[in-house]
Amino acid sequence: MRRLLRWTWRILLLALAALVALQFWFLVHIWHWASHNPESTAFMRERLSIIREDEPRARLAHRWVPYSRISLSLKQAVIAAEDANFMTHGGFDWEAMRKAYERNVKEGEIVLGASTISQQLAKNLFLPPSRAWWRKAQEAVITVMLETLLTKRRILEIYLNVAEWGDGVYGAEAAARYHYGVPAATLTPEQAARLAAMLPSPRSYTPRSDTLYLRSRTADILSHMHVARVP
């Protein structure tokens, strides 16, 4: 029994050490990205591996552009659509989470999410697409790291450069060229609002997509984006 207990403690300690090492690995990467641009994300690598099952030489459409070369309209539209309180929360929008919970309970299913831009960036950068409980816990820890080590401007800059806007299309520059044939710097308010409307389900849209939902959501974002606070 004593030997079993000793081995149990050793296993627990090893598991704890591995967990701490993993968190340190995340922390080092985020610290590095305060001044260096990530070349890819977990979501990008996962999607590329899937695409290459059918097209072995396939490449993602992705081109990093600095914050200054992304249209103000797109910054406003994305904040209005995804995280209206981005500038004031510390990574988690508790009021939005409460409203989402109440709405989902009322509907009897998940119809509304409340993930902030920081939370979305945390999972995009590091985590596999899964609904496992440990993933949400890890996402929360990474979100705190992002908010602690990066400025709001840097968080938004990275997010806009790695967000998905079509199957294999990542980042504002690739999205602007794919959907409109223009650079991200020249996106109009209407174009920006339409891109922001695509974010919850980006692979559903092509440059020719025109659904009732897309038109309605674009109009709604346009009506709110002018009050969005941008870093």
Short mmCIF file of N, CA and C in Angstrom, two decimals, residues 1 3 11 27 37-38 42 52 56 59 67 69 79 95 98-99 106 125 127 136 144 191 202 216 223:
data_model
loop_
_atom_site.label_atom_id
_atom_site.label_comp_id
_atom_site.label_asym_id
_atom_site.label_seq_id
_atom_site.Cartn_x
_atom_site.Cartn_y
_atom_site.Cartn_z
N MET A 1 0.83 -1.21 0.00
CA MET A 1 0.00 0.00 0.00
C MET A 1 0.87 1.27 0.00
N ARG A 3 3.90 1.54 -1.14
CA ARG A 3 4.53 1.67 -2.45
C ARG A 3 3.53 2.25 -3.46
N ILE A 11 3.31 10.15 -9.68
CA ILE A 11 2.56 10.39 -10.92
C ILE A 11 1.86 11.74 -10.87
N LEU A 27 3.17 30.94 -21.94
CA LEU A 27 3.57 32.25 -21.47
C LEU A 27 4.74 32.80 -22.29
N ASN A 37 5.60 38.69 -34.76
CA ASN A 37 4.33 38.21 -35.29
C ASN A 37 4.29 36.68 -35.37
N PRO A 38 3.22 36.06 -34.90
CA PRO A 38 3.10 34.60 -35.04
C PRO A 38 2.98 34.22 -36.51
N ALA A 42 -2.77 27.41 -34.15
CA ALA A 42 -3.23 26.03 -34.06
C ALA A 42 -4.38 25.79 -35.04
N ARG A 52 -5.02 19.56 -47.04
CA ARG A 52 -3.97 18.81 -47.76
C ARG A 52 -4.28 17.33 -47.91
N PRO A 56 -2.52 17.91 -51.64
CA PRO A 56 -1.25 17.84 -50.89
C PRO A 56 -0.39 19.11 -50.97
N ARG A 59 -1.93 25.58 -50.00
CA ARG A 59 -1.39 26.56 -49.06
C ARG A 59 -2.52 27.47 -48.59
N TYR A 67 -0.90 46.87 -37.95
CA TYR A 67 -2.15 47.48 -37.48
C TYR A 67 -2.53 48.72 -38.29
N ARG A 69 -2.10 49.34 -41.29
CA ARG A 69 -2.53 49.06 -42.66
C ARG A 69 -3.81 48.22 -42.69
N ILE A 79 -15.07 44.81 -33.60
CA ILE A 79 -15.35 45.05 -32.18
C ILE A 79 -16.86 45.13 -31.97
N GLU A 95 -21.02 40.37 -18.11
CA GLU A 95 -22.41 40.73 -18.39
C GLU A 95 -22.90 40.02 -19.64
N ARG A 98 -23.58 36.45 -18.82
CA ARG A 98 -24.85 36.26 -18.10
C ARG A 98 -26.03 36.28 -19.07
N LYS A 99 -26.01 37.24 -19.99
CA LYS A 99 -27.11 37.35 -20.95
C LYS A 99 -27.15 36.13 -21.87
N LYS A 106 -33.30 29.80 -21.92
CA LYS A 106 -34.64 30.07 -22.43
C LYS A 106 -34.92 29.30 -23.71
N LEU A 125 -4.90 30.65 -31.33
CA LEU A 125 -3.46 30.55 -31.30
C LEU A 125 -2.96 29.17 -30.87
N LEU A 127 -5.17 26.23 -29.25
CA LEU A 127 -5.98 25.07 -28.87
C LEU A 127 -6.68 24.39 -30.04
N LYS A 136 -11.81 24.71 -22.30
CA LYS A 136 -12.34 25.99 -21.82
C LYS A 136 -11.51 26.51 -20.66
N VAL A 144 -6.03 35.21 -19.75
CA VAL A 144 -5.42 36.04 -18.70
C VAL A 144 -3.99 36.41 -19.09
N GLN A 191 -18.05 47.13 -46.60
CA GLN A 191 -17.25 45.92 -46.79
C GLN A 191 -16.77 45.37 -45.46
N PRO A 202 -17.16 31.48 -41.05
CA PRO A 202 -16.44 32.01 -42.22
C PRO A 202 -16.39 31.10 -43.43
N SER A 216 -28.77 41.19 -43.34
CA SER A 216 -29.35 41.71 -42.11
C SER A 216 -28.28 41.97 -41.05
N SER A 223 -24.88 49.81 -38.21
CA SER A 223 -25.61 50.77 -37.37
C SER A 223 -24.96 50.97 -36.00
#
